CSV table of C-alpha atoms and ligand atoms in Angstrom, one decimal:
chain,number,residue,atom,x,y,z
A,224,UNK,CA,154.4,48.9,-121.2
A,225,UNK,CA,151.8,51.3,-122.9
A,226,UNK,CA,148.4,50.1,-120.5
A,227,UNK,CA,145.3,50.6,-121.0
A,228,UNK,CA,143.5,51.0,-117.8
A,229,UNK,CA,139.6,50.9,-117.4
A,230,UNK,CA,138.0,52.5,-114.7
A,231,UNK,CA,140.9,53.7,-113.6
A,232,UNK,CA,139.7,56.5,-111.7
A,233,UNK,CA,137.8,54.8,-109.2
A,234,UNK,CA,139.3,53.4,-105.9
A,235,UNK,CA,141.4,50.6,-106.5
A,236,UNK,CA,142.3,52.0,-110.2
A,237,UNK,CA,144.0,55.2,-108.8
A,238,UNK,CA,146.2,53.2,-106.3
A,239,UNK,CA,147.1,50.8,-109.4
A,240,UNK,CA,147.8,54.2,-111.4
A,241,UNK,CA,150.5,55.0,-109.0
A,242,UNK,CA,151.9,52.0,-108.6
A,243,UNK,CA,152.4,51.2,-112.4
A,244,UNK,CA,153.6,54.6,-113.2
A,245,UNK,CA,156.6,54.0,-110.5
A,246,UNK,CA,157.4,50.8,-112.1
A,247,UNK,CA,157.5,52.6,-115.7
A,248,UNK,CA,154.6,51.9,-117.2
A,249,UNK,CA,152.1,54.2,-119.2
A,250,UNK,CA,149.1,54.1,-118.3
A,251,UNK,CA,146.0,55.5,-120.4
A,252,UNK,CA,142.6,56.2,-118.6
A,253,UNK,CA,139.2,55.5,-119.8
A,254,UNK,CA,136.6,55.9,-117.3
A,255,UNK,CA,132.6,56.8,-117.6
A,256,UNK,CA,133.0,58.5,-113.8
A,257,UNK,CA,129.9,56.9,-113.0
A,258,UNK,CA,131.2,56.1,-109.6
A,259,UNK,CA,133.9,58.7,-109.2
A,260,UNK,CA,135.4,62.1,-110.0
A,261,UNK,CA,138.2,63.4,-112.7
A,262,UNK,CA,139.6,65.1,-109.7
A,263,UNK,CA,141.1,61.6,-108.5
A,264,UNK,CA,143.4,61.7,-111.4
A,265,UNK,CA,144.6,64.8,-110.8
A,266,UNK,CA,145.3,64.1,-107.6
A,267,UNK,CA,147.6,61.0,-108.5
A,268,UNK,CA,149.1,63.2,-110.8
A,269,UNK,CA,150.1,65.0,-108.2
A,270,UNK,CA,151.5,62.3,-106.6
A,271,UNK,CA,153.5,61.1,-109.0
A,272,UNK,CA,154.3,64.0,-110.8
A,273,UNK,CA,153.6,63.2,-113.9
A,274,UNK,CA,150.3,63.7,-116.9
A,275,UNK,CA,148.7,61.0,-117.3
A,276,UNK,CA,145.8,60.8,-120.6
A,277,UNK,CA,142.7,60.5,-119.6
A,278,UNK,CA,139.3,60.2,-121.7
A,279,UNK,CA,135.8,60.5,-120.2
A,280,UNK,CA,134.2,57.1,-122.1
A,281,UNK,CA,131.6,54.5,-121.6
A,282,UNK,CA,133.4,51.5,-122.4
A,283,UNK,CA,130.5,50.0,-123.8
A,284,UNK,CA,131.0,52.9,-126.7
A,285,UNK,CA,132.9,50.7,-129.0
A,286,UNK,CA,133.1,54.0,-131.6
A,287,UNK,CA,134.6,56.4,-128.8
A,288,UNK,CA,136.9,53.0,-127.4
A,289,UNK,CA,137.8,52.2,-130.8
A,290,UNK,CA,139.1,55.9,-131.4
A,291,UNK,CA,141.3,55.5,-128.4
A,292,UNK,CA,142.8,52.5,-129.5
A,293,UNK,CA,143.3,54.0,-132.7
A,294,UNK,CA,145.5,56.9,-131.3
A,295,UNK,CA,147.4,54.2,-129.1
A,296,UNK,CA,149.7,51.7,-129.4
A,297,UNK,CA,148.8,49.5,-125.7
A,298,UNK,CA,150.8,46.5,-124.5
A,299,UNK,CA,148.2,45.5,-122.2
A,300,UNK,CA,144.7,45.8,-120.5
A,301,UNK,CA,143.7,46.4,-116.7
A,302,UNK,CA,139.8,46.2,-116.7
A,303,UNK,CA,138.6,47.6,-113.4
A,304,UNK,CA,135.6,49.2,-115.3
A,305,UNK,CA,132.3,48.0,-113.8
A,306,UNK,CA,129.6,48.6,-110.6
A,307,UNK,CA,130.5,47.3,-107.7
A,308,UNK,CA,127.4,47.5,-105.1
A,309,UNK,CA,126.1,44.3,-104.2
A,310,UNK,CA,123.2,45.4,-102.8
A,311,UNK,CA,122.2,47.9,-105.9
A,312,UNK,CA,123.1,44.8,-108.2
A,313,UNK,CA,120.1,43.3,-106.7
A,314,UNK,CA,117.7,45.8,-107.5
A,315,UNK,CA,119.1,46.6,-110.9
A,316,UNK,CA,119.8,43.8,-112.1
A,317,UNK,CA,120.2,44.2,-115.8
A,318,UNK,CA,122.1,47.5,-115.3
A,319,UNK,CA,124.3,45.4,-113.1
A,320,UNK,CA,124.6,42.9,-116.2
A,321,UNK,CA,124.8,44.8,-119.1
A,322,UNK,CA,127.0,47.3,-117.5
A,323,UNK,CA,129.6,44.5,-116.3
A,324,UNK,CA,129.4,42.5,-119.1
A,325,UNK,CA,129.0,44.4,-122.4
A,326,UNK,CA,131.2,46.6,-121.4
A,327,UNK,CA,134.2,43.6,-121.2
A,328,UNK,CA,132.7,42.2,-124.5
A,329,UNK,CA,132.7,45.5,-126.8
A,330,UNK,CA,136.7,45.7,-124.7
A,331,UNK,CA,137.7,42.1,-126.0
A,332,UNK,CA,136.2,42.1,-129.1
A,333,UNK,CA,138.4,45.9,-129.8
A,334,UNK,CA,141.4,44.5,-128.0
A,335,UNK,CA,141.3,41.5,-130.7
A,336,UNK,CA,141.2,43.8,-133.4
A,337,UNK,CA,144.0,45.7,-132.2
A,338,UNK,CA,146.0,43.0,-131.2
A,339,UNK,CA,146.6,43.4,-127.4
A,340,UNK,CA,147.4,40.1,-126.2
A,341,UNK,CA,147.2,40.8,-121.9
A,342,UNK,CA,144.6,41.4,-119.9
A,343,UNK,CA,143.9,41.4,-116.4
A,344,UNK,CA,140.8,41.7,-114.8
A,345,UNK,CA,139.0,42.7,-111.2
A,346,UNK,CA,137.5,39.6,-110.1
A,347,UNK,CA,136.2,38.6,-106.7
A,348,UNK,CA,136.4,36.5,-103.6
A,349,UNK,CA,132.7,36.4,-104.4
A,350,UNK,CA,133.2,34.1,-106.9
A,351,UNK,CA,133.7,31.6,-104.7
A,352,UNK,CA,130.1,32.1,-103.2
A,353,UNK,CA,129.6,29.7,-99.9
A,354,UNK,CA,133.4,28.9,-99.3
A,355,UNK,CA,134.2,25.1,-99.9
A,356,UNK,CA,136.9,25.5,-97.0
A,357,UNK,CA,139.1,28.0,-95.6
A,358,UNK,CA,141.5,29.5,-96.8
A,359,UNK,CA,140.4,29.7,-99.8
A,360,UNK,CA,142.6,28.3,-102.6
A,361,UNK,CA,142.4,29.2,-106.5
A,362,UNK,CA,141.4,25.3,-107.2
A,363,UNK,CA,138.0,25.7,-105.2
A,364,UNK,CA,135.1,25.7,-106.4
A,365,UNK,CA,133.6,29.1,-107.4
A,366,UNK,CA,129.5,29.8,-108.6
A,367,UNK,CA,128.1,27.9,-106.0
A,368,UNK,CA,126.2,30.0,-103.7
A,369,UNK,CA,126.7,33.1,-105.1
A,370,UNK,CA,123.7,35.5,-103.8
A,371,UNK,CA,123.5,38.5,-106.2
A,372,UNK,CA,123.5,39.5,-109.8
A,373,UNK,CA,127.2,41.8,-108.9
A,374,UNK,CA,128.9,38.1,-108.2
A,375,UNK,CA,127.2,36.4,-110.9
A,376,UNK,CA,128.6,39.2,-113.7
A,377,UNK,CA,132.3,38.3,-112.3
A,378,UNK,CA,131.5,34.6,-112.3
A,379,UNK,CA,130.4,34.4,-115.9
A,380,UNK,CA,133.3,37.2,-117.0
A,381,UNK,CA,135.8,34.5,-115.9
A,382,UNK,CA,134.0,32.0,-118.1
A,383,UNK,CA,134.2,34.4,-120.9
A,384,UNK,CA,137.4,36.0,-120.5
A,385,UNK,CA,138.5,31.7,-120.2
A,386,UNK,CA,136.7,31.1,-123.7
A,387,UNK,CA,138.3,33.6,-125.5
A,388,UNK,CA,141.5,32.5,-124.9
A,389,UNK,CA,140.9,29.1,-125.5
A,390,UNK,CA,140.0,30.5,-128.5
A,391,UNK,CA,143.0,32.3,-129.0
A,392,UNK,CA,145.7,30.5,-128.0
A,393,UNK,CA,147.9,33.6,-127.6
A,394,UNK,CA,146.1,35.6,-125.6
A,395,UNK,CA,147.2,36.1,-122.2
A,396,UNK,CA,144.4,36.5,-119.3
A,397,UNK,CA,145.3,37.3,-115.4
A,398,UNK,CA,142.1,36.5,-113.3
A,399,UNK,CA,142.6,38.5,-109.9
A,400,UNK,CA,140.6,37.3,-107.4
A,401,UNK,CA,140.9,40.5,-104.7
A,402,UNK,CA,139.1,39.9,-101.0
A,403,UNK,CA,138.3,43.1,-98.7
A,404,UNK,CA,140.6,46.2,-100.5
A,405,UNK,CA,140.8,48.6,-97.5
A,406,UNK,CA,143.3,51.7,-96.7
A,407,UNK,CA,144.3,54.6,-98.9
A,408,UNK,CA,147.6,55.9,-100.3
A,409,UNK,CA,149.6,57.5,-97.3
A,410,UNK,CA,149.5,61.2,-98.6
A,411,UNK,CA,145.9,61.1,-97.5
A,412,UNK,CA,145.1,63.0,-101.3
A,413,UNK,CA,143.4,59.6,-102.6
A,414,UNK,CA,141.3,57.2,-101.0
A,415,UNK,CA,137.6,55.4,-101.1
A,416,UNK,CA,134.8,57.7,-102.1
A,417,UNK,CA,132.0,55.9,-101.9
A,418,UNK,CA,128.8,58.2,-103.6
A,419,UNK,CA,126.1,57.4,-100.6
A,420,UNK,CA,126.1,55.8,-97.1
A,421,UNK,CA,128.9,53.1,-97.9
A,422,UNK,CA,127.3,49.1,-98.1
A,423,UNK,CA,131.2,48.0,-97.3
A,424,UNK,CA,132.1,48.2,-93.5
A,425,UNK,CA,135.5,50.1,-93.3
A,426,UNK,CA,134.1,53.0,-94.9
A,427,UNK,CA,131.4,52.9,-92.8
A,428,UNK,CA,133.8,53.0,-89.9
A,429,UNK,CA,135.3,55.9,-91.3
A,430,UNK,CA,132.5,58.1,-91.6
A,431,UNK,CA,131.5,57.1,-88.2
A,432,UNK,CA,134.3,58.2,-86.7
A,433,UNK,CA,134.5,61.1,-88.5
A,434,UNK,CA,131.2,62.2,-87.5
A,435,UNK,CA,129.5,61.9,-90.9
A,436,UNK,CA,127.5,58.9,-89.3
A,437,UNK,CA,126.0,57.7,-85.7
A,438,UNK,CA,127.2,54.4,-85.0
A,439,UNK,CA,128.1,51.1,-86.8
A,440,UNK,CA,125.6,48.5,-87.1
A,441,UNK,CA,127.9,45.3,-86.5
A,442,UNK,CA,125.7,42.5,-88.9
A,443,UNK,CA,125.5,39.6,-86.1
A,444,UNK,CA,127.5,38.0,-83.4
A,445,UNK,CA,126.5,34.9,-83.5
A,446,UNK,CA,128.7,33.4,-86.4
A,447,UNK,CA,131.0,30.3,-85.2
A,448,UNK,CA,133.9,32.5,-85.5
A,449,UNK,CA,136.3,33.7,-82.4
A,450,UNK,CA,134.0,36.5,-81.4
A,451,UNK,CA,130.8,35.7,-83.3
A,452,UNK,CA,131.3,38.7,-85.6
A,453,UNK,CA,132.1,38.1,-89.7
A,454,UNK,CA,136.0,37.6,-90.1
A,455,UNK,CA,137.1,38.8,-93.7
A,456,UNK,CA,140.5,39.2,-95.6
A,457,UNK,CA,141.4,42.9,-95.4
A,458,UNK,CA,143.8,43.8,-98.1
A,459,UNK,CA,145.8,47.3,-98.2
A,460,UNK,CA,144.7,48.7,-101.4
A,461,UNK,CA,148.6,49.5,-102.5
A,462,UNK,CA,149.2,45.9,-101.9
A,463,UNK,CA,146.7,45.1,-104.1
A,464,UNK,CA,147.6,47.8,-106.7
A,465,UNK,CA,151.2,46.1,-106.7
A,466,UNK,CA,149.6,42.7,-107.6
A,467,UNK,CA,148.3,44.2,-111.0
A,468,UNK,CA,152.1,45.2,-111.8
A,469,UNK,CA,153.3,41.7,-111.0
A,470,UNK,CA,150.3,40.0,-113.1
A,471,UNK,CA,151.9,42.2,-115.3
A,472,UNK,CA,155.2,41.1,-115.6
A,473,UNK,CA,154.3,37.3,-115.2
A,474,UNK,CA,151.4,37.5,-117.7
A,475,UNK,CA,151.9,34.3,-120.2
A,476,UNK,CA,149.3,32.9,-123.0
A,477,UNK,CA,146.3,30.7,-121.4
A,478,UNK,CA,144.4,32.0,-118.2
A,479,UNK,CA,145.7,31.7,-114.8
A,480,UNK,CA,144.1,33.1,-112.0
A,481,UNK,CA,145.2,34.8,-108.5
A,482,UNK,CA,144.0,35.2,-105.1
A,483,UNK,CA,145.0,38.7,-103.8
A,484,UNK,CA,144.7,38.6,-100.5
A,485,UNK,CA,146.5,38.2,-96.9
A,486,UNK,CA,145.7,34.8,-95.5
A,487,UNK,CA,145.0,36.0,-92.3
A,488,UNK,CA,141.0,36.8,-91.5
A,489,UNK,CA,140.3,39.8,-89.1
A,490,UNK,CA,136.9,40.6,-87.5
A,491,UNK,CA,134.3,43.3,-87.5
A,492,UNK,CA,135.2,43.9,-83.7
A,493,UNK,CA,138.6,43.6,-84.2
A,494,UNK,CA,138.7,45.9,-87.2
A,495,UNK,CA,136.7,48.2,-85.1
A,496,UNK,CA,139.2,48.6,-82.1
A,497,UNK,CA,141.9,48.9,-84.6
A,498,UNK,CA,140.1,52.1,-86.4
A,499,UNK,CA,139.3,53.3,-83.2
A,500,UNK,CA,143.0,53.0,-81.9
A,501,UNK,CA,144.2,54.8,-84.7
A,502,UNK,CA,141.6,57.7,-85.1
A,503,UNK,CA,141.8,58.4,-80.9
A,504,UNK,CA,138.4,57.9,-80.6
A,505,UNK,CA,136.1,54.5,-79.1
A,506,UNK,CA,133.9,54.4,-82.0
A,507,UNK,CA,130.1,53.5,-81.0
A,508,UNK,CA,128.4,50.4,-82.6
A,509,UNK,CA,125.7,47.9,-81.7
A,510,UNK,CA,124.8,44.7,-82.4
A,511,UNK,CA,122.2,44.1,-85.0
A,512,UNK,CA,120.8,41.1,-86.8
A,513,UNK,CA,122.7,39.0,-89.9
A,514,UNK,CA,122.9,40.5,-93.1
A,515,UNK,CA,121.2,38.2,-95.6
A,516,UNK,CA,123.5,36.4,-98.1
A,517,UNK,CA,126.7,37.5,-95.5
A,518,UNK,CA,128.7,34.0,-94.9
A,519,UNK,CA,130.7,34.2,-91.3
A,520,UNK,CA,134.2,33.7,-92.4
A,521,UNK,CA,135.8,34.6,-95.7
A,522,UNK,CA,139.9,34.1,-96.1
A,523,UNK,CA,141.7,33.1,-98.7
A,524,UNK,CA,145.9,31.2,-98.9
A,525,UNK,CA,148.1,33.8,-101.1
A,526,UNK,CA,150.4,31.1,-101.4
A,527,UNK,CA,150.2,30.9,-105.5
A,528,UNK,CA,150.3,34.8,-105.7
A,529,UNK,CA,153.5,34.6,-103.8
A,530,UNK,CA,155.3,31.8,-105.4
A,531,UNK,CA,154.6,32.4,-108.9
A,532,UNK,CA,154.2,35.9,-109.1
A,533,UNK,CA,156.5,36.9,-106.3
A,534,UNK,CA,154.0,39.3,-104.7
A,535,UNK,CA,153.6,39.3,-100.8
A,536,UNK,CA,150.5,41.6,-98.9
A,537,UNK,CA,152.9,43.7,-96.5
A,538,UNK,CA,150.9,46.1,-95.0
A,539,UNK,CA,149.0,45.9,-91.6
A,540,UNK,CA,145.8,45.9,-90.8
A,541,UNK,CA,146.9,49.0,-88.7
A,542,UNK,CA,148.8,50.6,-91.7
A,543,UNK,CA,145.5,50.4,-93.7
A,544,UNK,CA,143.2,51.9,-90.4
A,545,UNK,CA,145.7,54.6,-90.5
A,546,UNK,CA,145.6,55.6,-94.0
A,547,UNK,CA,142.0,55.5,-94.5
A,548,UNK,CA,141.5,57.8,-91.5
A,549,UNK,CA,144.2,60.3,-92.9
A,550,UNK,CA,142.3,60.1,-95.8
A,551,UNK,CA,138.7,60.4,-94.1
A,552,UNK,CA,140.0,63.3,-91.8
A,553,UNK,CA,141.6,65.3,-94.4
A,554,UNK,CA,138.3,64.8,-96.7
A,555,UNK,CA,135.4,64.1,-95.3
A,556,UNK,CA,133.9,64.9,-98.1
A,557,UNK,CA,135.5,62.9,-100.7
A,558,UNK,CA,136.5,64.6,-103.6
A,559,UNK,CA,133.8,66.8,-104.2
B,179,NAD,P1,135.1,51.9,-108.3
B,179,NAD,O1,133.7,52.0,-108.5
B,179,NAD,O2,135.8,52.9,-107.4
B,179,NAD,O3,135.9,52.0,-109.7
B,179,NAD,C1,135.3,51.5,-110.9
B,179,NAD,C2,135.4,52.5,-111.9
B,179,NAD,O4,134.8,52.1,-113.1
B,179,NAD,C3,134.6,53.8,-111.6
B,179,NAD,O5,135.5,54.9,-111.7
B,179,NAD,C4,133.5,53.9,-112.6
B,179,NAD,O6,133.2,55.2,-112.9
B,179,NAD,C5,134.0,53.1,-113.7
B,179,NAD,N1,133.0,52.5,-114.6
B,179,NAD,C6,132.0,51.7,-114.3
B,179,NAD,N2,131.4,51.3,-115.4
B,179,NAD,C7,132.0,51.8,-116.5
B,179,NAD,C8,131.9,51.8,-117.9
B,179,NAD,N3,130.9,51.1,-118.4
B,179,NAD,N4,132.7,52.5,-118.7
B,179,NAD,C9,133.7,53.2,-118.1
B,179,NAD,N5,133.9,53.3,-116.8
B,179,NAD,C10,133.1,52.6,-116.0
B,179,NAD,O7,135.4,50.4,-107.8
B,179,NAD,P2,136.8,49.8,-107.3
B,179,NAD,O8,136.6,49.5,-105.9
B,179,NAD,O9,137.9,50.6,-107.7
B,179,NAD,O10,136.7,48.4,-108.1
B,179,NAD,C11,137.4,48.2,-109.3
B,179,NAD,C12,137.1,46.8,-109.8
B,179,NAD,O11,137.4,45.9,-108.9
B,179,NAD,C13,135.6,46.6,-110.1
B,179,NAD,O12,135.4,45.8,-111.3
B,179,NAD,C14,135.1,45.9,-108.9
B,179,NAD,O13,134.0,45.1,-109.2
B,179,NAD,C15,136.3,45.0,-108.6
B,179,NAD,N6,136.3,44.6,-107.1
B,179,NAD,C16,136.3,45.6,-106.2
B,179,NAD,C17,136.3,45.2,-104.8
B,179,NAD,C18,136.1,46.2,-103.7
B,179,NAD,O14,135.8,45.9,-102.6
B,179,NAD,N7,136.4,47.5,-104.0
B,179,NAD,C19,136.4,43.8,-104.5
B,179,NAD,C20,136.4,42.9,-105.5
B,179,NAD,C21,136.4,43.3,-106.9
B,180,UD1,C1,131.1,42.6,-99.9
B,180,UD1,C2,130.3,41.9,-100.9
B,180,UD1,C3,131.2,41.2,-101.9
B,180,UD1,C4,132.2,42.2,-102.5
B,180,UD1,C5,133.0,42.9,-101.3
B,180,UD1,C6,134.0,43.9,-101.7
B,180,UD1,C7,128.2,41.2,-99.8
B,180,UD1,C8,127.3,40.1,-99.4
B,180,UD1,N1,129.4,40.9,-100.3
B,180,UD1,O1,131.8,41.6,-99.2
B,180,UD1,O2,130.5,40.7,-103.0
B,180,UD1,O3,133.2,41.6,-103.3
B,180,UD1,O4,132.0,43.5,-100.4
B,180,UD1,O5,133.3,45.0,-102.3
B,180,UD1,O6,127.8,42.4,-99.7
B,180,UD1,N2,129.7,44.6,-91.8
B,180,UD1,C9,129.1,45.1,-90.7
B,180,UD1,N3,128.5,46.3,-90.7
B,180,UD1,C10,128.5,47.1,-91.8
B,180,UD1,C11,129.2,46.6,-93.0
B,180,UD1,C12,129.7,45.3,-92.9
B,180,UD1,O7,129.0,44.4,-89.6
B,180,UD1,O8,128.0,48.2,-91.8
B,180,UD1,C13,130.3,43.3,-91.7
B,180,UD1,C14,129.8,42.2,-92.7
B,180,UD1,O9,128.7,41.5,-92.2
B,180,UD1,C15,131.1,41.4,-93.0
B,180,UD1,C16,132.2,42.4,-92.8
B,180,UD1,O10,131.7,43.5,-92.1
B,180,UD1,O11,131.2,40.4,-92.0
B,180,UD1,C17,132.7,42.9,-94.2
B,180,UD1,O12,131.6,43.4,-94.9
B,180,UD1,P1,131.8,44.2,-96.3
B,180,UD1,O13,132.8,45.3,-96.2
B,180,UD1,O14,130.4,44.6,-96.8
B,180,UD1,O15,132.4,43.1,-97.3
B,180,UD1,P2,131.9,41.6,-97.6
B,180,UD1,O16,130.6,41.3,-97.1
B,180,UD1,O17,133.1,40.7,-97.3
């Protein structure tokens, strides 16, 4: 399929690149590189060996969107295009909105005129806000709870991207729900670059043990979980890139939606000890107080993901410690 991939430069778009190239896709980039570099896409072409388009757009430029569609004929949508920091989403809130959400508007209303029927977006195991119960399935509730303006723009875009095809009876819409994306691809060329002192906590790890940072602040110990420290659903970032090529394939009119995650929750201590295993190195930490809006547990069944789309997480927590710290070693400065 001819895909159009937005954001597709950033983290979890780069991983998806690969993977969807392998599987004989084309993929087409549009990305603003407000949160990352051009250099990431050279660096997948390097790993799979092959050019891949790229144009430096806003996607909320429906004149410079429209001319790409124009030039293209695309089979389908990935929409990883938006900002992703909770804690800057608080703060700005109505970049955080009008980014996130006019930029999937001005996309579905060009799609529409173009006729591209898929499209599969980045959602959130924030949607689901204060989890009902654990694991998490697709049926539970999701908007209740939800702390920041960040969730709230994936909440409402699942609403939306629902409505429209309601509207359109043959419009096919993959919500993926992803939980903690962690790990890099193993060549150690791509990986997370986050632009300041990373918010999410393997990263942080990373840059501790690199030396880049002092110690980690673990956010409380006091949560009724095994060892009192937050438990989350880390997923290896290819594994997650592979879901997006089975969405693909099982796309079908209506909206169906997907957690992408492992089922098995893992926590901050735990994920600590791992890193430090792999990197050869204890890495320091203390203990500090909650961080507000955090919940203590977050896990989610990937029970629907495996039996309707046939896609299983496979890789390790220790498989993802060990690519991120090849990654972090062999660029400890990112990409710049
Ligand atoms: P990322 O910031 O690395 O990638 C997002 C990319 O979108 C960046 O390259 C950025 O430059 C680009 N972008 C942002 N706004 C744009 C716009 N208006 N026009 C064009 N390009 C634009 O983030 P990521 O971790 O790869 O996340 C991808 C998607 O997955 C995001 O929608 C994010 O909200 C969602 N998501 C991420 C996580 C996570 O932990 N990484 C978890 C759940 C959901
Ligand atoms: C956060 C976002 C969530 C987003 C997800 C992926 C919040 C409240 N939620 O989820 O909306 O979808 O990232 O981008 O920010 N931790 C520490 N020390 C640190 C960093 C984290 O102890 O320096 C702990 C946290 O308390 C949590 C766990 O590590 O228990 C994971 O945190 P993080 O990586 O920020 O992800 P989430 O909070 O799950």
């Amino acid at each position: 399929m001819n895909i159009l991939v937005t954001g597709g430069a950033g983290y979890i778009g780069t991983h998806t690149l690969i993977e969807l190239i392998k599987n004989g896709h084309s993929p087409v980039v549009v990305d603003n590189l407000s949160n990352s570099n051009a250099e990431s896409i050279r660096r997948v072409e390097a790993i799979v060996g092959t050019s891949i388009p790229f144009h430096k757009i806003d996607v909320q430029d429906k004149e410079e969107l429209e001319k790409v569609f124009s030039r293209n004929t695309f089979d389908a949508i990935v929409h990883f295009a938006g900002l992703k920091s909770v804690g800057q989403s608080v703060s700005h809130p109505l970049e955080y909105y009008s980014n996130n959400i006019d930029s999937t508007l001005v996309l579905l209303d060009v799609a529409q005129d173009y006729g591209v029927k898929k499209f599969i977006f980045s959602s959130s195991a924030t949607v689901y806000g204060t989890p009902e119960e654990l694991p998490l399935k697709e049926t539970n509730r999701t908007g209740f709870g939800i702390t920041n303006p960040y969730g709230q723009t994936k909440f409402m875009l699942e609403q939306i991207l629902a409505d429209v095809a309601i509207a359109n009876p043959d419009f096919e819409v993959t919500l993926l729900r992803y939980f903690n994306p962690v790990g890099a691809d193993s060549s150690g060329t791509i990986g997370e670059d986050p632009n300041d002192i990373p918010n999410n906590l393997l990263p942080y790890v990373s840059q501790v043990a690199v030396g880049k940072l002092e110690k980690v602040s673990v956010f409380g110990d006091d949560y009724d979980t095994p060892d009192g420290t937050g438990v989350r659903d880390y997923i290896h970032v290819v594994d997650l890139a592979k879901g997006h090529v089975a969405a693909l394939n099982h796309s079908k009119p209506g909206t169906e939606v997907y957690n992408l995650c492992t089922g098995t929750g893992t926590s901050v201590l735990e994920l600590i000890t791992a890193f430090g295993r792999v990197a050869g190195k204890e890495i320091p930490y203390e203990i500090v107080p909650r961080r507000p809006g955090d919940v203590g547990a977050c896990y989610a069944s990937p029970e629907k993901a495996n039996k309707e789309l046939g896609w299983f997480a496979e890789k390790s927590i220790e498989e993802a410690c060990e690519d991120s710290w090849r990654w972090q070693s062999q660029n400890p400065s990112g990409y710049a």
